[in-house]
Short mmCIF file of N, CA, C and O in Angstrom, two decimals:
data_model
loop_
_atom_site.label_atom_id
_atom_site.label_comp_id
_atom_site.label_asym_id
_atom_site.label_seq_id
_atom_site.Cartn_x
_atom_site.Cartn_y
_atom_site.Cartn_z
N GLN A 1 -43.03 9.02 34.08
CA GLN A 1 -41.57 9.02 34.33
C GLN A 1 -41.36 10.32 34.00
O GLN A 1 -40.95 10.85 33.19
N VAL A 2 -39.77 10.08 34.44
CA VAL A 2 -38.94 11.60 33.79
C VAL A 2 -37.73 11.06 33.46
O VAL A 2 -36.83 9.99 34.41
N GLN A 3 -37.01 11.59 32.40
CA GLN A 3 -35.89 10.92 31.94
C GLN A 3 -34.98 12.66 32.58
O GLN A 3 -35.48 13.35 32.27
N LEU A 4 -33.66 11.89 32.63
CA LEU A 4 -32.35 12.77 33.35
C LEU A 4 -31.25 13.23 32.10
O LEU A 4 -30.77 11.62 32.56
N VAL A 5 -30.62 13.92 31.61
CA VAL A 5 -29.83 13.56 31.20
C VAL A 5 -28.31 14.95 31.38
O VAL A 5 -28.84 16.41 31.23
N GLU A 6 -27.31 14.52 32.63
CA GLU A 6 -26.55 15.62 32.42
C GLU A 6 -25.61 15.18 31.45
O GLU A 6 -25.17 15.22 30.66
N SER A 7 -24.64 16.82 31.71
CA SER A 7 -24.02 16.92 30.48
C SER A 7 -22.79 18.10 31.70
O SER A 7 -23.22 19.07 32.02
N GLY A 8 -21.53 18.84 30.51
CA GLY A 8 -20.93 19.63 30.83
C GLY A 8 -19.67 19.07 32.00
O GLY A 8 -18.78 19.94 32.66
N GLY A 9 -19.46 18.10 32.41
CA GLY A 9 -18.59 17.30 32.49
C GLY A 9 -17.42 17.36 32.21
O GLY A 9 -17.04 17.32 31.19
N GLY A 10 -15.57 16.99 32.63
CA GLY A 10 -14.52 17.47 32.03
C GLY A 10 -13.42 17.50 33.49
O GLY A 10 -13.85 17.66 34.50
N LEU A 11 -12.26 17.81 32.32
CA LEU A 11 -11.17 18.02 33.37
C LEU A 11 -10.40 19.70 33.49
O LEU A 11 -10.79 20.51 32.77
N VAL A 12 -10.63 19.79 34.55
CA VAL A 12 -10.56 21.98 35.40
C VAL A 12 -9.58 21.34 36.13
O VAL A 12 -9.11 20.87 37.26
N GLN A 13 -8.29 22.82 36.21
CA GLN A 13 -7.15 22.81 37.33
C GLN A 13 -8.30 23.46 38.31
O GLN A 13 -9.30 24.30 38.90
N ALA A 14 -7.75 23.13 39.46
CA ALA A 14 -7.83 24.21 40.68
C ALA A 14 -8.15 25.23 40.86
O ALA A 14 -7.03 26.11 40.64
N GLY A 15 -8.72 25.93 41.59
CA GLY A 15 -9.11 27.29 41.46
C GLY A 15 -10.26 27.63 40.37
O GLY A 15 -10.33 28.40 40.30
N GLY A 16 -10.25 26.81 39.29
CA GLY A 16 -10.96 27.23 38.06
C GLY A 16 -12.65 26.84 38.42
O GLY A 16 -12.92 26.48 39.36
N SER A 17 -13.58 26.98 37.03
CA SER A 17 -14.89 26.93 37.50
C SER A 17 -15.45 25.87 36.31
O SER A 17 -14.45 25.29 35.27
N LEU A 18 -16.30 25.30 36.61
CA LEU A 18 -17.23 24.17 35.38
C LEU A 18 -18.47 24.33 36.02
O LEU A 18 -19.07 24.55 37.04
N ARG A 19 -19.43 24.41 35.05
CA ARG A 19 -21.18 24.18 35.22
C ARG A 19 -21.23 23.34 34.19
O ARG A 19 -21.65 22.68 33.19
N LEU A 20 -22.45 22.54 35.55
CA LEU A 20 -22.92 21.22 34.81
C LEU A 20 -24.73 21.32 34.70
O LEU A 20 -25.36 22.42 35.00
N SER A 21 -24.65 20.59 33.61
CA SER A 21 -26.81 20.88 33.43
C SER A 21 -27.48 19.60 33.22
O SER A 21 -26.58 18.15 32.98
N CYS A 22 -28.14 19.46 33.71
CA CYS A 22 -29.06 18.13 33.96
C CYS A 22 -30.73 18.85 32.98
O CYS A 22 -31.50 19.89 33.41
N ALA A 23 -30.86 18.67 31.83
CA ALA A 23 -32.06 18.07 31.63
C ALA A 23 -33.32 17.21 31.69
O ALA A 23 -33.06 16.18 31.10
N ALA A 24 -34.20 17.76 31.78
CA ALA A 24 -35.42 16.75 31.85
C ALA A 24 -35.93 16.92 30.78
O ALA A 24 -36.77 17.69 30.67
N SER A 25 -36.86 15.47 31.08
CA SER A 25 -37.77 15.11 29.89
C SER A 25 -39.04 13.83 30.57
O SER A 25 -39.16 13.47 31.16
N GLY A 26 -40.38 14.35 29.48
CA GLY A 26 -41.13 13.83 30.47
C GLY A 26 -41.95 13.42 31.26
O GLY A 26 -43.02 14.78 30.71
N ARG A 27 -42.20 13.23 32.36
CA ARG A 27 -44.17 14.05 32.92
C ARG A 27 -42.99 14.61 33.85
O ARG A 27 -43.17 14.23 35.44
N THR A 28 -42.81 16.13 33.48
CA THR A 28 -42.35 16.74 34.03
C THR A 28 -42.69 17.73 35.95
O THR A 28 -42.67 18.02 35.92
N PHE A 29 -44.40 17.14 35.57
CA PHE A 29 -44.78 18.02 35.74
C PHE A 29 -45.12 17.37 37.49
O PHE A 29 -45.58 17.63 38.51
N SER A 30 -44.58 16.37 37.15
CA SER A 30 -44.05 15.37 38.60
C SER A 30 -43.10 15.91 39.58
O SER A 30 -42.94 15.39 40.49
N ARG A 31 -42.01 16.64 39.09
CA ARG A 31 -41.41 17.20 39.51
C ARG A 31 -41.99 18.41 41.09
O ARG A 31 -42.65 18.87 41.43
N TYR A 32 -40.92 17.98 42.26
CA TYR A 32 -40.94 18.66 43.45
C TYR A 32 -39.36 19.10 43.46
O TYR A 32 -39.56 20.43 44.22
N ALA A 33 -38.31 19.07 43.37
CA ALA A 33 -36.78 19.20 43.66
C ALA A 33 -36.10 18.34 43.06
O ALA A 33 -37.15 17.22 42.10
N ILE A 34 -35.34 19.09 42.73
CA ILE A 34 -33.96 18.39 41.83
C ILE A 34 -32.86 18.46 42.66
O ILE A 34 -32.19 19.73 43.25
N GLY A 35 -31.88 17.46 43.13
CA GLY A 35 -30.70 17.45 43.23
C GLY A 35 -29.77 17.50 42.96
O GLY A 35 -29.85 16.34 41.51
N TRP A 36 -28.42 17.84 43.57
CA TRP A 36 -26.62 17.09 42.44
C TRP A 36 -26.76 15.97 43.67
O TRP A 36 -26.40 16.35 45.33
N PHE A 37 -26.04 14.80 43.91
CA PHE A 37 -25.13 14.16 44.17
C PHE A 37 -23.69 13.74 43.67
O PHE A 37 -23.74 14.26 42.59
N ARG A 38 -22.44 13.25 44.07
CA ARG A 38 -21.90 13.25 43.72
C ARG A 38 -20.54 11.98 44.69
O ARG A 38 -21.57 11.83 45.48
N GLN A 39 -20.15 11.33 43.70
CA GLN A 39 -19.22 9.77 44.19
C GLN A 39 -18.18 9.78 43.46
O GLN A 39 -17.97 9.74 42.84
N ALA A 40 -16.95 9.40 44.29
CA ALA A 40 -15.32 9.90 44.06
C ALA A 40 -15.58 7.95 44.48
O ALA A 40 -16.03 7.32 45.08
N PRO A 41 -14.36 7.61 43.64
CA PRO A 41 -13.93 6.60 43.88
C PRO A 41 -13.78 5.56 45.42
O PRO A 41 -13.03 6.25 45.62
N GLY A 42 -14.52 5.12 45.69
CA GLY A 42 -14.26 4.15 47.00
C GLY A 42 -14.84 4.47 47.83
O GLY A 42 -14.26 4.40 49.33
N LYS A 43 -15.73 5.67 47.23
CA LYS A 43 -16.52 6.67 48.63
C LYS A 43 -18.20 6.65 48.02
O LYS A 43 -18.75 6.06 47.20
N GLU A 44 -19.04 6.55 49.28
CA GLU A 44 -20.50 6.98 49.34
C GLU A 44 -21.12 7.99 48.54
O GLU A 44 -20.02 8.96 48.40
N ARG A 45 -22.37 7.77 47.90
CA ARG A 45 -22.94 9.01 47.28
C ARG A 45 -22.92 9.88 48.24
O ARG A 45 -23.62 9.74 49.20
N GLU A 46 -22.44 11.36 48.11
CA GLU A 46 -23.08 12.31 49.20
C GLU A 46 -23.81 13.70 48.36
O GLU A 46 -23.63 13.43 47.08
N PHE A 47 -24.78 14.15 49.27
CA PHE A 47 -25.37 15.33 48.89
C PHE A 47 -24.90 15.87 48.54
O PHE A 47 -23.44 16.08 49.00
N VAL A 48 -24.96 17.13 47.19
CA VAL A 48 -24.70 17.84 47.24
C VAL A 48 -24.93 19.52 47.10
O VAL A 48 -24.65 20.66 47.98
N ALA A 49 -26.21 19.83 46.18
CA ALA A 49 -27.47 20.63 46.46
C ALA A 49 -28.56 20.36 45.92
O ALA A 49 -28.68 19.16 45.23
N ALA A 50 -29.58 21.29 46.55
CA ALA A 50 -31.00 20.69 45.74
C ALA A 50 -31.44 22.13 45.49
O ALA A 50 -31.92 23.50 46.20
N ILE A 51 -32.52 21.62 44.31
CA ILE A 51 -33.53 22.83 44.63
C ILE A 51 -34.90 22.92 43.82
O ILE A 51 -34.77 21.76 43.48
N ARG A 52 -35.26 23.44 45.20
CA ARG A 52 -37.46 23.58 44.99
C ARG A 52 -37.60 23.52 43.71
O ARG A 52 -37.82 25.12 43.87
N TRP A 53 -38.49 23.45 42.69
CA TRP A 53 -38.73 24.07 41.96
C TRP A 53 -39.65 25.06 42.14
O TRP A 53 -39.55 26.46 40.83
N SER A 54 -40.27 24.97 42.84
CA SER A 54 -41.65 26.03 43.16
C SER A 54 -41.02 27.09 43.07
O SER A 54 -42.19 28.51 42.64
N ASP A 55 -40.22 27.01 44.01
CA ASP A 55 -40.74 28.85 44.59
C ASP A 55 -39.04 28.73 44.58
O ASP A 55 -37.98 30.00 45.07
N SER A 56 -37.94 27.84 44.35
CA SER A 56 -36.49 28.10 43.46
C SER A 56 -35.60 27.96 45.39
O SER A 56 -34.39 28.68 45.43
N ASN A 57 -36.31 27.86 46.22
CA ASN A 57 -36.00 27.75 47.63
C ASN A 57 -34.55 26.25 47.74
O ASN A 57 -34.26 25.29 46.66
N THR A 58 -32.68 26.87 47.66
CA THR A 58 -32.08 25.97 47.85
C THR A 58 -31.68 25.74 49.19
O THR A 58 -31.41 26.09 49.60
N ILE A 59 -30.82 24.21 49.21
CA ILE A 59 -29.78 23.62 50.16
C ILE A 59 -28.68 23.48 49.51
O ILE A 59 -28.70 22.48 48.66
N TYR A 60 -27.45 23.67 50.09
CA TYR A 60 -26.32 22.89 49.97
C TYR A 60 -25.51 22.26 51.56
O TYR A 60 -25.84 22.47 52.43
N ALA A 61 -24.62 21.28 50.74
CA ALA A 61 -23.97 20.81 51.69
C ALA A 61 -22.97 21.80 52.33
O ALA A 61 -21.82 22.08 51.62
N ASN A 62 -22.41 21.34 53.51
CA ASN A 62 -21.60 22.57 54.03
C ASN A 62 -20.06 22.71 53.33
O ASN A 62 -19.24 23.82 52.51
N SER A 63 -19.60 21.23 52.38
CA SER A 63 -18.66 21.04 51.93
C SER A 63 -18.62 21.98 50.61
O SER A 63 -17.67 22.58 49.87
N VAL A 64 -19.82 22.19 50.41
CA VAL A 64 -19.74 23.46 48.30
C VAL A 64 -20.25 24.59 48.87
O VAL A 64 -20.42 25.50 48.28
N LYS A 65 -20.59 24.60 49.79
CA LYS A 65 -20.85 26.34 50.55
C LYS A 65 -21.12 27.15 50.36
O LYS A 65 -19.56 27.06 50.46
N GLY A 66 -20.99 28.34 49.16
CA GLY A 66 -20.51 29.45 49.06
C GLY A 66 -19.23 28.92 47.56
O GLY A 66 -18.98 30.45 47.20
N ARG A 67 -19.58 27.82 47.08
CA ARG A 67 -18.30 27.69 45.78
C ARG A 67 -19.50 27.64 44.71
O ARG A 67 -19.02 27.79 43.77
N PHE A 68 -20.35 26.48 45.50
CA PHE A 68 -21.27 25.73 44.48
C PHE A 68 -22.78 26.74 44.13
O PHE A 68 -23.00 27.32 45.46
N THR A 69 -23.84 26.54 43.05
CA THR A 69 -24.36 27.52 42.89
C THR A 69 -25.51 26.50 42.21
O THR A 69 -25.23 26.57 41.00
N ILE A 70 -26.92 26.01 42.74
CA ILE A 70 -28.11 25.67 41.52
C ILE A 70 -28.39 26.10 41.23
O ILE A 70 -29.13 27.33 41.93
N SER A 71 -29.42 26.34 40.42
CA SER A 71 -30.19 27.19 39.54
C SER A 71 -30.93 26.35 38.60
O SER A 71 -30.68 25.11 38.41
N ARG A 72 -31.99 26.94 38.46
CA ARG A 72 -33.08 26.58 37.25
C ARG A 72 -33.49 27.13 36.26
O ARG A 72 -33.11 28.41 36.44
N ASP A 73 -33.44 26.65 35.15
CA ASP A 73 -34.47 27.92 33.71
C ASP A 73 -35.70 26.96 33.49
O ASP A 73 -35.21 26.09 32.81
N ASN A 74 -36.69 27.72 33.73
CA ASN A 74 -38.04 26.79 33.78
C ASN A 74 -38.03 26.70 32.37
O ASN A 74 -39.25 25.86 31.88
N ALA A 75 -37.96 27.59 30.99
CA ALA A 75 -38.49 27.64 29.96
C ALA A 75 -37.60 26.27 29.23
O ALA A 75 -38.03 25.92 28.10
N LYS A 76 -36.46 25.80 29.59
CA LYS A 76 -35.20 24.92 29.07
C LYS A 76 -35.32 23.56 30.02
O LYS A 76 -35.10 22.74 29.01
N ASN A 77 -36.45 23.55 31.21
CA ASN A 77 -36.46 22.35 31.62
C ASN A 77 -34.83 22.06 31.93
O ASN A 77 -34.51 20.74 32.05
N THR A 78 -33.95 22.61 32.51
CA THR A 78 -33.10 22.52 32.81
C THR A 78 -32.67 23.26 33.92
O THR A 78 -32.96 24.08 34.77
N VAL A 79 -32.13 21.94 34.79
CA VAL A 79 -30.94 22.62 36.15
C VAL A 79 -29.58 22.44 35.76
O VAL A 79 -28.91 21.73 35.71
N TYR A 80 -29.40 23.69 37.04
CA TYR A 80 -27.31 23.95 36.74
C TYR A 80 -26.88 24.28 38.13
O TYR A 80 -27.60 24.08 38.72
N LEU A 81 -25.38 23.70 38.34
CA LEU A 81 -25.33 23.28 39.06
C LEU A 81 -23.80 23.99 38.67
O LEU A 81 -22.45 23.36 37.68
N GLN A 82 -23.53 25.60 39.15
CA GLN A 82 -21.94 26.28 39.00
C GLN A 82 -21.27 26.41 40.22
O GLN A 82 -21.52 26.27 41.55
N MET A 83 -19.93 25.44 39.37
CA MET A 83 -19.42 24.96 40.48
C MET A 83 -17.66 26.24 40.02
O MET A 83 -17.00 25.95 38.90
N ASN A 84 -17.12 27.00 41.71
CA ASN A 84 -16.60 28.28 40.80
C ASN A 84 -15.68 27.42 42.68
O ASN A 84 -15.74 26.53 43.57
N SER A 85 -13.96 28.34 42.72
CA SER A 85 -13.05 27.22 43.12
C SER A 85 -12.95 26.32 44.33
O SER A 85 -12.62 25.84 44.48
N LEU A 86 -12.92 25.10 41.91
CA LEU A 86 -12.38 23.55 42.49
C LEU A 86 -11.58 23.74 42.93
O LEU A 86 -9.81 24.14 42.90
N LYS A 87 -11.51 22.37 44.07
CA LYS A 87 -10.81 21.18 44.98
C LYS A 87 -10.64 19.85 44.13
O LYS A 87 -10.73 20.06 43.67
N SER A 88 -9.63 19.61 44.33
CA SER A 88 -9.29 18.22 44.17
C SER A 88 -10.03 17.40 44.74
O SER A 88 -10.67 16.71 44.26
N GLU A 89 -10.19 17.68 46.02
CA GLU A 89 -11.68 16.90 46.69
C GLU A 89 -13.28 17.18 45.79
O GLU A 89 -13.88 16.42 46.30
N ASP A 90 -13.23 17.73 45.16
CA ASP A 90 -14.38 17.33 44.43
C ASP A 90 -14.16 16.83 43.11
O ASP A 90 -15.62 16.74 42.61
N THR A 91 -13.26 16.31 42.76
CA THR A 91 -13.15 15.10 41.67
C THR A 91 -14.56 13.92 42.10
O THR A 91 -14.25 13.47 43.33
N ALA A 92 -14.91 13.69 40.99
CA ALA A 92 -16.01 12.38 41.70
C ALA A 92 -17.20 12.48 40.49
O ALA A 92 -16.66 13.67 39.57
N VAL A 93 -17.49 11.61 40.37
CA VAL A 93 -19.25 11.23 39.53
C VAL A 93 -20.09 12.69 39.67
O VAL A 93 -20.55 11.77 40.90
N TYR A 94 -20.48 13.09 39.01
CA TYR A 94 -21.71 13.65 39.48
C TYR A 94 -22.79 13.35 39.02
O TYR A 94 -23.19 13.10 37.34
N TYR A 95 -24.53 13.43 40.12
CA TYR A 95 -25.60 12.20 39.48
C TYR A 95 -26.65 13.89 39.44
O TYR A 95 -26.45 14.52 40.56
N CYS A 96 -27.47 14.51 38.73
CA CYS A 96 -28.56 14.98 38.98
C CYS A 96 -30.06 13.82 39.14
O CYS A 96 -29.51 12.85 38.95
N ALA A 97 -30.63 14.45 40.04
CA ALA A 97 -31.86 12.93 40.32
C ALA A 97 -33.28 14.49 40.73
O ALA A 97 -33.06 15.45 41.21
N VAL A 98 -34.31 13.81 40.76
CA VAL A 98 -35.50 14.29 40.74
C VAL A 98 -36.84 14.19 42.01
O VAL A 98 -36.39 12.90 42.43
N SER A 99 -36.95 14.76 42.67
CA SER A 99 -37.82 14.20 43.58
C SER A 99 -39.19 14.25 43.52
O SER A 99 -39.53 15.49 43.17
N ARG A 100 -40.37 13.61 43.50
CA ARG A 100 -41.61 13.59 43.47
C ARG A 100 -42.75 14.07 44.31
O ARG A 100 -42.96 14.92 44.55
N SER A 101 -41.60 14.69 45.69
CA SER A 101 -42.69 15.01 47.00
C SER A 101 -41.82 15.54 48.03
O SER A 101 -42.70 15.69 48.82
N ARG A 102 -40.47 15.62 48.30
CA ARG A 102 -39.51 16.01 48.89
C ARG A 102 -38.87 16.85 48.76
O ARG A 102 -38.29 16.70 47.49
N PHE A 103 -38.37 17.91 49.33
CA PHE A 103 -37.22 18.49 49.29
C PHE A 103 -36.30 18.05 50.86
O PHE A 103 -36.19 18.49 51.50
N SER A 104 -34.95 17.33 50.04
CA SER A 104 -34.31 16.98 51.46
C SER A 104 -32.63 16.56 50.66
O SER A 104 -32.38 16.83 49.08
N LYS A 105 -32.09 16.07 51.96
CA LYS A 105 -30.38 15.40 51.22
C LYS A 105 -29.78 14.49 51.41
O LYS A 105 -29.39 13.64 50.94
N THR A 106 -31.13 13.97 51.58
CA THR A 106 -31.34 11.90 51.25
C THR A 106 -31.39 10.90 50.01
O THR A 106 -32.43 12.02 49.32
N GLN A 107 -30.53 10.25 49.69
CA GLN A 107 -31.12 9.51 48.88
C GLN A 107 -32.09 9.16 48.26
O GLN A 107 -32.77 9.05 47.39
N ASP A 108 -32.97 8.85 49.16
CA ASP A 108 -34.00 8.04 49.24
C ASP A 108 -35.23 8.50 49.11
O ASP A 108 -36.26 8.20 48.95
N SER A 109 -35.10 9.90 48.88
CA SER A 109 -36.27 10.72 48.95
C SER A 109 -36.03 10.91 47.16
O SER A 109 -37.04 11.82 47.03
N TYR A 110 -35.29 10.74 46.25
CA TYR A 110 -35.37 10.73 45.46
C TYR A 110 -35.72 9.69 44.50
O TYR A 110 -35.06 8.83 44.84
N ASN A 111 -36.32 10.04 43.21
CA ASN A 111 -37.04 8.93 42.41
C ASN A 111 -36.48 8.90 41.07
O ASN A 111 -36.59 6.98 40.88
N TYR A 112 -35.80 9.58 40.17
CA TYR A 112 -34.88 9.65 38.94
C TYR A 112 -33.95 10.03 39.21
O TYR A 112 -34.13 10.79 39.85
N TRP A 113 -33.14 8.98 38.56
CA TRP A 113 -31.44 9.67 38.04
C TRP A 113 -30.98 9.85 36.46
O TRP A 113 -31.52 9.36 36.00
N GLY A 114 -29.94 10.28 37.21
CA GLY A 114 -29.44 10.42 35.56
C GLY A 114 -28.32 9.55 35.85
O GLY A 114 -28.17 8.90 36.41
N GLN A 115 -27.68 9.46 34.47
CA GLN A 115 -26.35 9.13 33.98
C GLN A 115 -24.83 8.90 35.19
O GLN A 115 -23.79 8.11 35.02
N GLY A 116 -24.67 10.32 35.10
CA GLY A 116 -24.03 10.72 35.58
C GLY A 116 -23.08 10.97 34.78
O GLY A 116 -22.95 11.30 33.83
N THR A 117 -22.39 12.08 35.43
CA THR A 117 -20.82 12.87 34.39
C THR A 117 -19.70 12.96 35.00
O THR A 117 -19.74 13.49 36.28
N GLN A 118 -18.68 12.91 34.76
CA GLN A 118 -17.51 13.18 35.44
C GLN A 118 -16.40 14.53 35.31
O GLN A 118 -16.78 15.07 33.99
N VAL A 119 -16.30 15.06 36.66
CA VAL A 119 -15.34 15.73 36.77
C VAL A 119 -14.63 15.64 37.68
O VAL A 119 -14.43 14.86 39.11
N THR A 120 -13.17 16.28 36.67
CA THR A 120 -11.93 15.54 37.40
C THR A 120 -10.99 17.32 37.51
O THR A 120 -11.23 18.17 36.94
N VAL A 121 -10.64 17.02 38.73
CA VAL A 121 -9.99 18.83 39.21
C VAL A 121 -8.68 18.45 38.92
O VAL A 121 -7.87 17.39 40.28
N SER A 122 -7.46 18.86 38.55
CA SER A 122 -6.23 18.45 38.89
C SER A 122 -5.20 19.53 39.65
O SER A 122 -5.66 21.28 39.77
N SER A 123 -4.52 19.21 40.26
CA SER A 123 -4.08 20.47 41.49
C SER A 123 -3.29 21.27 40.10
O SER A 123 -2.25 20.87 39.53
#
């Protein structure tokens, strides 16, 4: 199994930046891709970004493309989400997740989930 811990959330003004971290432990050999998802109050969870571990190939939701960047640090077993030009619409709980076998935007492709970290963007 894999354990995931998110950190770096907080309150930031619109137009500002924030970097989220996702630290992995356990059977990390089983990872194929790591994704970020978010859920705003009263809304469904949605895909944000994902990275394939083997070659660092990335995919993004249209709503964040050009503003957010996903990256990895193999030595630290950590994935980052750099969030720039933040908007009020980005306010949500952000979750990282591991897929054992797929590089995908869909939630059912992911097998392990972190506890989430709150991001609040003020106008």
